[in-house]
Amino acid sequence: MSQIKSMQLFRLITLVCLCLFLNAPLAWAIPIKIGMSATFTGASRNLGIELYQGAMAYIENINKSGGINGNEIVVQVYDDKYEPLPALQNTIKLVEQDKVIALFNYVGTPTVVQILPLLKKYADQNTLLFFPLTGAQPHRQPPYSQYVFNLRASYREETAGIVDNLVKVGRKRIAVFYQLDSYGRSGWDGVLKALQKNDLDIVEEATYRRGATFETSFKPQVEAIKKATPDAIISIGSYQACAGFIRDARNAGLNVPIANVSFVGSESLLKLLVEGGVSGRDYTRNLINSQVVPSYEDLSLPAVEEYRKLIDAYRATPSKPPVPSDYKPIRYSFVSFEGFLNAKLLVEILKLVPDLSTSPDLRPIVEKLENLDIGIGAPITFNSQKHQALSNVYYTTVESGIFIPIGEWERFAK
């Protein structure tokens, strides 16, 4: 072979190798492992799925852009079915086996309460829980508040606003329907404290067991509450049980306002009430739902515009585990928007970490965050005495099949 042909062959091989290199998949540095335990099966699965998909819509977009300094964010997910024991087992696995640098996006009070002692146990490994979907008090007060950072408002703040607004429009006889566990009791306690500030008390209460479905009969609970002739009812539960209770209450002629807190999963609740309703009967009338994130319809907020764009793209691809194949996604929801904001804030925190190759101590980094703008019109600030970013509560009702802000509470006047 001549020298000229050898040189041409060498150039060709070099060019081919260069092309292969440029088109090769992104070579990641050390992955950033985040751990999530949530419900992906069972009566409350929509909450875990929506929270997860909202977060992943943002995280996958970050990864497509090179991750964080060349580090891919990997979310290791386990299903806990909204039950405390699996949540405990999942957390041990995430910390000891998967070696995650943070826990994130847990769903529910009974599950989070169960793992709080583990956070204390793993304190020497800098294990923190970021932005769980619960407004309960145990992780907002000592001794566990130091291990948890919250984005959302508390159930005390949600229930206080509901009670105060109902009392102002003359609805002072308030009953409570709640889940018989730490979540329900946390909400019940918030209602009671808010009523006592108004020199009032709960007129009647009824409970149900976690895991109840829409098909469950809630007639006994409705009958007990109806006898007390309440002016309004506050429900502390998940979407299936609360929808079933609303159905049975309306069927029994109990048409007073019924309010739900954010954990209910508003869109999942609404879907059940619309699809499972009796012809000619509107189960969504006199419905109040508190929210802890702004409306995903408020396009004046940069985060809303970003959320809708990224979640549309994410939902356009087929669902993959841990999301069950039979799950029908909700286009936009308050829970998926909350998951999106959780991920957005977590990414901003991770960007501040100088070395992601070890188990970094994130607490001092987070506690220095001040007036961080994530696009919702409310700056994010944390410090050593403040591990809850937001206290805003937004109140919504249903009109024409969608949730809209409550402009004037006089519409619910007695």
Tab-separated table of C-alpha atoms in Angstrom:
chain	number	residue	atom	x	y	z
A	1	MET	CA	0.000	0.000	0.000
A	2	SER	CA	1.382	3.383	-0.958
A	3	GLN	CA	2.178	6.036	1.612
A	4	ILE	CA	-0.603	8.268	0.212
A	5	LYS	CA	-3.241	5.541	0.499
A	6	SER	CA	-2.081	4.698	4.032
A	7	MET	CA	-2.461	8.342	5.013
A	8	GLN	CA	-5.960	8.478	3.478
A	9	LEU	CA	-6.977	5.318	5.356
A	10	PHE	CA	-5.641	6.749	8.621
A	11	ARG	CA	-7.641	9.952	8.134
A	12	LEU	CA	-10.779	7.956	7.335
A	13	ILE	CA	-10.443	5.838	10.470
A	14	THR	CA	-9.800	8.954	12.558
A	15	LEU	CA	-12.891	10.640	11.111
A	16	VAL	CA	-15.083	7.591	11.794
A	17	CYS	CA	-13.858	7.375	15.397
A	18	LEU	CA	-14.509	11.079	15.913
A	19	CYS	CA	-18.052	10.731	14.573
A	20	LEU	CA	-18.713	7.753	16.841
A	21	PHE	CA	-17.429	9.710	19.828
A	22	LEU	CA	-19.571	12.751	19.096
A	23	ASN	CA	-22.691	10.616	18.697
A	24	ALA	CA	-22.054	8.406	21.711
A	25	PRO	CA	-24.445	8.609	24.694
A	26	LEU	CA	-23.477	11.074	27.397
A	27	ALA	CA	-20.869	9.550	29.673
A	28	TRP	CA	-22.015	10.333	33.212
A	29	ALA	CA	-19.766	11.072	36.131
A	30	ILE	CA	-20.831	9.790	39.556
A	31	PRO	CA	-24.659	9.428	39.735
A	32	ILE	CA	-26.540	11.471	42.320
A	33	LYS	CA	-28.732	8.906	44.084
A	34	ILE	CA	-32.002	10.124	45.598
A	35	GLY	CA	-34.401	7.787	47.439
A	36	MET	CA	-38.197	7.835	47.283
A	37	SER	CA	-40.729	5.595	49.046
A	38	ALA	CA	-44.352	6.254	48.112
A	39	THR	CA	-47.625	4.594	47.242
A	40	PHE	CA	-47.811	3.244	43.694
A	41	THR	CA	-50.445	0.588	44.373
A	42	GLY	CA	-53.526	0.484	46.585
A	43	ALA	CA	-56.372	2.880	47.305
A	44	SER	CA	-54.182	6.007	47.380
A	45	ARG	CA	-51.835	5.176	44.496
A	46	ASN	CA	-52.709	8.285	42.466
A	47	LEU	CA	-50.975	10.457	45.058
A	48	GLY	CA	-47.635	8.685	44.760
A	49	ILE	CA	-47.843	8.381	40.987
A	50	GLU	CA	-48.736	12.029	40.419
A	51	LEU	CA	-46.062	13.275	42.821
A	52	TYR	CA	-43.465	11.029	41.165
A	53	GLN	CA	-44.366	11.951	37.598
A	54	GLY	CA	-44.339	15.672	38.376
A	55	ALA	CA	-40.865	15.347	39.884
A	56	MET	CA	-39.524	13.149	37.092
A	57	ALA	CA	-40.774	15.537	34.403
A	58	TYR	CA	-38.348	18.092	35.823
A	59	ILE	CA	-35.497	15.732	36.728
A	60	GLU	CA	-35.433	13.990	33.345
A	61	ASN	CA	-35.248	17.377	31.650
A	62	ILE	CA	-32.277	18.313	33.850
A	63	ASN	CA	-30.570	15.023	32.987
A	64	LYS	CA	-31.111	15.611	29.267
A	65	SER	CA	-29.248	18.893	29.695
A	66	GLY	CA	-26.242	17.248	31.313
A	67	GLY	CA	-27.474	16.740	34.860
A	68	ILE	CA	-25.666	18.638	37.585
A	69	ASN	CA	-22.061	19.270	36.561
A	70	GLY	CA	-22.125	16.088	34.516
A	71	ASN	CA	-23.738	14.050	37.290
A	72	GLU	CA	-26.993	12.261	36.460
A	73	ILE	CA	-29.771	12.426	39.044
A	74	VAL	CA	-31.001	8.883	39.710
A	75	VAL	CA	-34.211	8.465	41.719
A	76	GLN	CA	-34.429	5.022	43.334
A	77	VAL	CA	-38.109	4.333	43.978
A	78	TYR	CA	-39.915	1.742	46.101
A	79	ASP	CA	-43.633	1.167	46.606
A	80	ASP	CA	-44.852	1.275	50.210
A	81	LYS	CA	-48.595	1.053	49.423
A	82	TYR	CA	-49.143	3.954	51.877
A	83	GLU	CA	-48.377	1.592	54.762
A	84	PRO	CA	-45.902	2.320	57.585
A	85	LEU	CA	-43.988	-0.995	57.719
A	86	PRO	CA	-43.060	-1.123	54.005
A	87	ALA	CA	-42.024	2.542	54.235
A	88	LEU	CA	-39.707	1.650	57.111
A	89	GLN	CA	-38.216	-1.297	55.207
A	90	ASN	CA	-37.808	0.773	52.047
A	91	THR	CA	-35.993	3.515	53.930
A	92	ILE	CA	-33.505	1.091	55.465
A	93	LYS	CA	-32.849	-0.334	52.003
A	94	LEU	CA	-32.419	3.119	50.459
A	95	VAL	CA	-29.901	4.238	53.065
A	96	GLU	CA	-27.963	1.046	53.768
A	97	GLN	CA	-28.061	-0.695	50.385
A	98	ASP	CA	-28.649	1.984	47.764
A	99	LYS	CA	-26.514	4.591	49.552
A	100	VAL	CA	-28.740	7.522	48.566
A	101	ILE	CA	-27.570	11.001	49.529
A	102	ALA	CA	-31.103	12.172	50.385
A	103	LEU	CA	-34.673	10.942	50.837
A	104	PHE	CA	-37.295	12.755	48.816
A	105	ASN	CA	-40.997	12.971	47.964
A	106	TYR	CA	-42.347	10.557	50.577
A	107	VAL	CA	-46.155	10.358	50.637
A	108	GLY	CA	-48.335	10.465	53.722
A	109	THR	CA	-48.256	11.029	57.456
A	110	PRO	CA	-48.349	7.402	58.720
A	111	THR	CA	-45.395	6.492	56.512
A	112	VAL	CA	-43.318	9.566	57.334
A	113	VAL	CA	-44.005	9.295	61.074
A	114	GLN	CA	-42.804	5.688	60.958
A	115	ILE	CA	-39.407	6.571	59.484
A	116	LEU	CA	-38.604	9.588	61.677
A	117	PRO	CA	-36.596	7.561	64.236
A	118	LEU	CA	-34.524	6.212	61.328
A	119	LEU	CA	-33.557	9.744	60.342
A	120	LYS	CA	-32.197	10.251	63.835
A	121	LYS	CA	-30.424	6.882	63.699
A	122	TYR	CA	-28.791	7.727	60.363
A	123	ALA	CA	-27.823	11.262	61.402
A	124	ASP	CA	-24.126	10.368	61.189
A	125	GLN	CA	-24.716	9.593	57.488
A	126	ASN	CA	-26.265	13.037	56.905
A	127	THR	CA	-29.611	11.465	55.978
A	128	LEU	CA	-32.320	14.086	55.465
A	129	LEU	CA	-35.869	13.909	54.127
A	130	PHE	CA	-36.829	16.562	51.593
A	131	PHE	CA	-40.334	17.775	50.804
A	132	PRO	CA	-42.706	14.976	51.889
A	133	LEU	CA	-46.359	15.115	50.835
A	134	THR	CA	-47.753	15.646	54.312
A	135	GLY	CA	-48.642	18.642	56.432
A	136	ALA	CA	-48.516	16.836	59.785
A	137	GLN	CA	-46.762	18.148	62.891
A	138	PRO	CA	-44.391	15.365	64.081
A	139	HIS	CA	-41.661	16.215	61.555
A	140	ARG	CA	-42.226	19.948	61.983
A	141	GLN	CA	-41.275	19.994	65.643
A	142	PRO	CA	-38.425	18.633	67.811
A	143	PRO	CA	-36.820	16.175	67.988
A	144	TYR	CA	-37.271	15.335	64.291
A	145	SER	CA	-37.705	18.725	62.614
A	146	GLN	CA	-33.933	19.055	62.159
A	147	TYR	CA	-33.936	16.070	59.770
A	148	VAL	CA	-36.781	17.180	57.495
A	149	PHE	CA	-37.231	20.096	55.097
A	150	ASN	CA	-40.756	20.959	53.935
A	151	LEU	CA	-41.917	22.966	50.959
A	152	ARG	CA	-45.642	22.918	51.731
A	153	ALA	CA	-47.787	24.517	54.409
A	154	SER	CA	-48.927	22.454	57.400
A	155	TYR	CA	-52.331	20.880	58.010
A	156	ARG	CA	-52.739	23.282	60.926
A	157	GLU	CA	-52.425	26.172	58.491
A	158	GLU	CA	-54.810	24.563	55.999
A	159	THR	CA	-57.478	23.703	58.575
A	160	ALA	CA	-57.164	27.056	60.360
A	161	GLY	CA	-57.933	28.869	57.121
A	162	ILE	CA	-60.882	26.620	56.318
A	163	VAL	CA	-62.365	26.994	59.803
A	164	ASP	CA	-61.864	30.765	59.991
A	165	ASN	CA	-63.466	31.338	56.598
A	166	LEU	CA	-66.429	29.076	57.358
A	167	VAL	CA	-67.027	30.757	60.722
A	168	LYS	CA	-66.925	34.201	59.093
A	169	VAL	CA	-69.827	33.246	56.815
A	170	GLY	CA	-71.901	31.893	59.687
A	171	ARG	CA	-71.038	28.199	59.509
A	172	LYS	CA	-70.032	27.544	63.098
A	173	ARG	CA	-71.316	24.007	63.649
A	174	ILE	CA	-68.491	22.044	62.078
A	175	ALA	CA	-68.177	18.249	61.985
A	176	VAL	CA	-65.085	16.236	61.044
A	177	PHE	CA	-64.742	13.068	58.949
A	178	TYR	CA	-61.234	11.699	59.181
A	179	GLN	CA	-58.892	8.784	58.546
A	180	LEU	CA	-58.245	6.791	61.714
A	181	ASP	CA	-54.474	7.190	61.912
A	182	SER	CA	-51.786	9.808	62.480
A	183	TYR	CA	-52.798	11.712	59.325
A	184	GLY	CA	-56.440	11.952	60.279
A	185	ARG	CA	-55.659	12.856	63.866
A	186	SER	CA	-53.238	15.552	62.730
A	187	GLY	CA	-55.970	17.174	60.649
A	188	TRP	CA	-58.550	16.647	63.393
A	189	ASP	CA	-56.230	18.376	65.855
A	190	GLY	CA	-55.834	21.310	63.463
A	191	VAL	CA	-59.602	21.696	63.139
A	192	LEU	CA	-60.088	21.502	66.907
A	193	LYS	CA	-57.426	24.114	67.641
A	194	ALA	CA	-58.881	26.474	65.033
A	195	LEU	CA	-62.396	26.067	66.433
A	196	GLN	CA	-61.229	26.613	70.009
A	197	LYS	CA	-59.674	29.933	68.968
A	198	ASN	CA	-63.203	30.896	67.929
A	199	ASP	CA	-64.666	29.570	71.230
A	200	LEU	CA	-66.225	26.660	69.343
A	201	ASP	CA	-65.909	22.881	69.349
A	202	ILE	CA	-66.327	19.976	66.925
A	203	VAL	CA	-70.046	19.131	66.882
A	204	GLU	CA	-69.559	15.534	65.704
A	205	GLU	CA	-66.862	13.310	64.268
A	206	ALA	CA	-66.695	10.048	62.331
A	207	THR	CA	-63.754	7.969	61.173
A	208	TYR	CA	-62.779	5.375	58.576
A	209	ARG	CA	-59.848	2.995	58.244
A	210	ARG	CA	-56.952	3.741	55.901
A	211	GLY	CA	-57.309	1.857	52.610
A	212	ALA	CA	-61.083	2.315	52.241
A	213	THR	CA	-62.196	2.643	48.614
A	214	PHE	CA	-64.863	4.611	46.785
A	215	GLU	CA	-67.062	1.504	46.743
A	216	THR	CA	-67.104	1.383	50.559
A	217	SER	CA	-70.378	2.398	52.206
A	218	PHE	CA	-69.978	5.444	54.417
A	219	LYS	CA	-73.648	5.572	55.406
A	220	PRO	CA	-72.956	4.933	59.133
A	221	GLN	CA	-70.552	7.895	59.257
A	222	VAL	CA	-73.017	10.081	57.349
A	223	GLU	CA	-75.878	9.154	59.679
A	224	ALA	CA	-73.834	9.974	62.783
A	225	ILE	CA	-72.778	13.362	61.444
A	226	LYS	CA	-76.202	14.234	60.038
A	227	LYS	CA	-77.822	13.812	63.464
A	228	ALA	CA	-75.629	16.631	64.765
A	229	THR	CA	-77.048	19.037	62.129
A	230	PRO	CA	-73.682	20.530	61.128
A	231	ASP	CA	-73.299	23.737	59.123
A	232	ALA	CA	-70.210	22.298	57.392
A	233	ILE	CA	-67.968	19.223	57.360
A	234	ILE	CA	-64.188	19.066	57.106
A	235	SER	CA	-62.754	15.830	55.712
A	236	ILE	CA	-59.230	14.653	56.458
A	237	GLY	CA	-58.675	11.718	54.143
A	238	SER	CA	-57.588	10.374	50.780
A	239	TYR	CA	-59.530	10.772	47.538
A	240	GLN	CA	-61.344	7.419	47.436
A	241	ALA	CA	-62.754	7.535	50.960
A	242	CYS	CA	-63.582	11.248	50.799
A	243	ALA	CA	-65.363	10.835	47.463
A	244	GLY	CA	-67.369	7.925	48.850
A	245	PHE	CA	-68.307	9.955	51.923
A	246	ILE	CA	-69.388	12.939	49.805
A	247	ARG	CA	-71.504	10.648	47.610
A	248	ASP	CA	-73.286	9.092	50.595
A	249	ALA	CA	-73.709	12.470	52.319
A	250	ARG	CA	-75.350	14.030	49.267
A	251	ASN	CA	-77.525	10.961	48.726
A	252	ALA	CA	-78.707	11.337	52.331
A	253	GLY	CA	-79.645	14.981	51.768
A	254	LEU	CA	-76.668	16.357	53.684
A	255	ASN	CA	-75.880	19.258	51.356
A	256	VAL	CA	-73.761	21.513	53.592
A	257	PRO	CA	-70.284	22.568	52.402
A	258	ILE	CA	-67.721	19.769	52.623
A	259	ALA	CA	-64.074	20.824	52.738
A	260	ASN	CA	-61.005	18.699	52.042
A	261	VAL	CA	-57.325	19.387	52.687
A	262	SER	CA	-54.624	19.194	50.005
A	263	PHE	CA	-53.627	15.561	50.614
A	264	VAL	CA	-56.991	14.397	49.277
A	265	GLY	CA	-55.759	14.626	45.682
A	266	SER	CA	-58.279	17.054	44.218
A	267	GLU	CA	-58.395	15.855	40.605
A	268	SER	CA	-58.642	12.183	41.615
A	269	LEU	CA	-61.489	13.092	43.978
A	270	LEU	CA	-63.261	15.094	41.289
A	271	LYS	CA	-62.970	12.286	38.751
A	272	LEU	CA	-64.636	9.817	41.116
A	273	LEU	CA	-67.443	12.242	41.969
A	274	VAL	CA	-68.170	12.962	38.313
A	275	GLU	CA	-67.847	9.424	36.971
A	276	GLY	CA	-69.418	7.689	39.951
A	277	GLY	CA	-72.326	10.056	40.397
A	278	VAL	CA	-76.030	9.413	40.011
A	279	SER	CA	-77.610	10.840	36.881
A	280	GLY	CA	-78.972	14.318	37.536
A	281	ARG	CA	-77.169	14.742	40.859
A	282	ASP	CA	-74.199	17.095	41.249
A	283	TYR	CA	-71.818	15.744	43.867
A	284	THR	CA	-69.377	18.615	43.314
A	285	ARG	CA	-71.673	21.367	44.567
A	286	ASN	CA	-70.633	23.050	47.836
A	287	LEU	CA	-67.182	21.468	47.632
A	288	ILE	CA	-64.122	23.226	49.096
A	289	ASN	CA	-60.539	22.031	48.649
A	290	SER	CA	-57.498	23.701	50.170
A	291	GLN	CA	-54.260	23.598	48.159
A	292	VAL	CA	-50.648	24.251	49.143
A	293	VAL	CA	-49.309	25.187	45.702
A	294	PRO	CA	-50.650	27.790	43.261
A	295	SER	CA	-53.073	26.788	40.543
A	296	TYR	CA	-51.562	25.116	37.482
A	297	GLU	CA	-53.968	27.308	35.503
A	298	ASP	CA	-52.160	30.496	36.583
A	299	LEU	CA	-50.029	31.066	33.498
A	300	SER	CA	-48.683	34.327	34.920
A	301	LEU	CA	-46.307	32.210	37.017
A	302	PRO	CA	-43.110	31.077	35.228
A	303	ALA	CA	-43.104	27.749	37.088
A	304	VAL	CA	-46.614	26.955	35.850
A	305	GLU	CA	-45.647	27.541	32.237
A	306	GLU	CA	-42.533	25.388	32.693
A	307	TYR	CA	-44.497	22.657	34.493
A	308	ARG	CA	-47.159	22.404	31.799
A	309	LYS	CA	-44.560	22.213	29.031
A	310	LEU	CA	-42.452	19.532	30.721
A	311	ILE	CA	-45.319	17.434	32.100
A	312	ASP	CA	-46.983	17.406	28.662
A	313	ALA	CA	-43.759	16.064	27.158
A	314	TYR	CA	-43.311	13.542	29.972
A	315	ARG	CA	-46.897	12.240	29.774
A	316	ALA	CA	-46.526	11.814	26.000
A	317	THR	CA	-44.187	8.867	26.603
A	318	PRO	CA	-45.504	5.468	27.789
A	319	SER	CA	-45.632	4.946	31.549
A	320	LYS	CA	-42.787	2.887	32.975
A	321	PRO	CA	-42.221	1.256	36.364
A	322	PRO	CA	-42.935	1.994	39.133
A	323	VAL	CA	-46.087	3.428	37.511
A	324	PRO	CA	-48.561	0.579	36.786
A	325	SER	CA	-49.381	0.063	33.108
A	326	ASP	CA	-53.113	0.503	33.769
A	327	TYR	CA	-52.718	3.986	35.271
A	328	LYS	CA	-54.493	6.716	33.348
A	329	PRO	CA	-52.556	9.937	33.944
A	330	ILE	CA	-54.222	13.191	34.862
A	331	ARG	CA	-52.985	15.887	32.496
A	332	TYR	CA	-52.429	18.497	35.200
A	333	SER	CA	-52.885	18.135	38.947
A	334	PHE	CA	-52.007	19.976	42.138
A	335	VAL	CA	-50.072	16.924	43.368
A	336	SER	CA	-47.950	16.557	40.224
A	337	PHE	CA	-47.271	20.307	40.290
A	338	GLU	CA	-46.142	19.955	43.900
A	339	GLY	CA	-43.834	17.106	42.866
A	340	PHE	CA	-42.475	19.294	40.068
A	341	LEU	CA	-41.730	22.141	42.491
A	342	ASN	CA	-40.167	19.704	44.963
A	343	ALA	CA	-37.784	18.503	42.255
A	344	LYS	CA	-37.027	22.025	41.075
A	345	LEU	CA	-36.075	23.095	44.585
A	346	LEU	CA	-34.036	19.944	45.207
A	347	VAL	CA	-32.055	20.520	42.008
A	348	GLU	CA	-31.283	24.097	43.088
A	349	ILE	CA	-29.976	22.722	46.385
A	350	LEU	CA	-27.829	20.069	44.696
A	351	LYS	CA	-26.277	22.717	42.452
A	352	LEU	CA	-24.839	24.328	45.582
A	353	VAL	CA	-23.060	21.167	46.750
A	354	PRO	CA	-19.305	21.463	46.096
A	355	ASP	CA	-18.647	17.699	46.095
A	356	LEU	CA	-21.330	15.157	45.161
A	357	SER	CA	-18.954	12.175	45.211
A	358	THR	CA	-19.519	11.490	48.913
A	359	SER	CA	-22.500	11.772	51.276
A	360	PRO	CA	-22.595	15.560	51.594
A	361	ASP	CA	-23.958	17.318	54.646
A	362	LEU	CA	-26.823	19.162	52.980
A	363	ARG	CA	-28.307	20.781	56.085
A	364	PRO	CA	-25.963	23.804	56.353
A	365	ILE	CA	-26.306	24.378	52.612
A	366	VAL	CA	-30.110	24.368	52.727
A	367	GLU	CA	-30.249	26.481	55.875
A	368	LYS	CA	-28.426	29.262	54.050
A	369	LEU	CA	-30.988	29.478	51.242
A	370	GLU	CA	-32.578	32.912	51.202
A	371	ASN	CA	-35.148	34.413	48.837
A	372	LEU	CA	-34.680	31.727	46.189
A	373	ASP	CA	-37.055	32.262	43.263
A	374	ILE	CA	-38.518	29.035	41.847
A	375	GLY	CA	-41.154	30.801	39.773
A	376	ILE	CA	-44.257	30.756	41.974
A	377	GLY	CA	-44.215	34.327	43.252
A	378	ALA	CA	-43.162	33.268	46.758
A	379	PRO	CA	-39.430	33.313	47.600
A	380	ILE	CA	-37.946	30.273	49.324
A	381	THR	CA	-36.029	30.791	52.560
A	382	PHE	CA	-34.720	28.237	55.051
A	383	ASN	CA	-32.628	28.643	58.185
A	384	SER	CA	-31.770	26.626	61.279
A	385	GLN	CA	-35.091	27.564	62.890
A	386	LYS	CA	-37.191	27.409	59.723
A	387	HIS	CA	-37.458	24.117	57.844
A	388	GLN	CA	-40.763	24.935	56.106
A	389	ALA	CA	-40.492	27.118	53.024
A	390	LEU	CA	-44.111	28.063	52.372
A	391	SER	CA	-47.146	28.865	54.495
A	392	ASN	CA	-49.438	29.899	51.656
A	393	VAL	CA	-52.795	28.126	51.414
A	394	TYR	CA	-55.037	28.469	48.359
A	395	TYR	CA	-58.752	27.703	48.497
A	396	THR	CA	-60.609	26.232	45.539
A	397	THR	CA	-64.060	25.039	44.571
A	398	VAL	CA	-65.516	23.287	41.536
A	399	GLU	CA	-67.215	25.056	38.658
A	400	SER	CA	-67.960	23.516	35.267
A	401	GLY	CA	-65.964	20.430	36.159
A	402	ILE	CA	-62.702	22.165	37.142
A	403	PHE	CA	-61.167	23.622	40.291
A	404	ILE	CA	-61.172	27.407	40.453
A	405	PRO	CA	-60.050	29.829	43.196
A	406	ILE	CA	-62.669	30.827	45.748
A	407	GLY	CA	-63.123	34.533	45.206
A	408	GLU	CA	-65.675	35.291	47.893
A	409	TRP	CA	-66.522	32.926	50.729
A	410	GLU	CA	-69.978	34.514	50.883
A	411	ARG	CA	-71.023	31.941	48.286
A	412	PHE	CA	-70.896	29.418	51.170
A	413	ALA	CA	-72.805	31.621	53.632
A	414	LYS	CA	-75.414	29.917	55.759
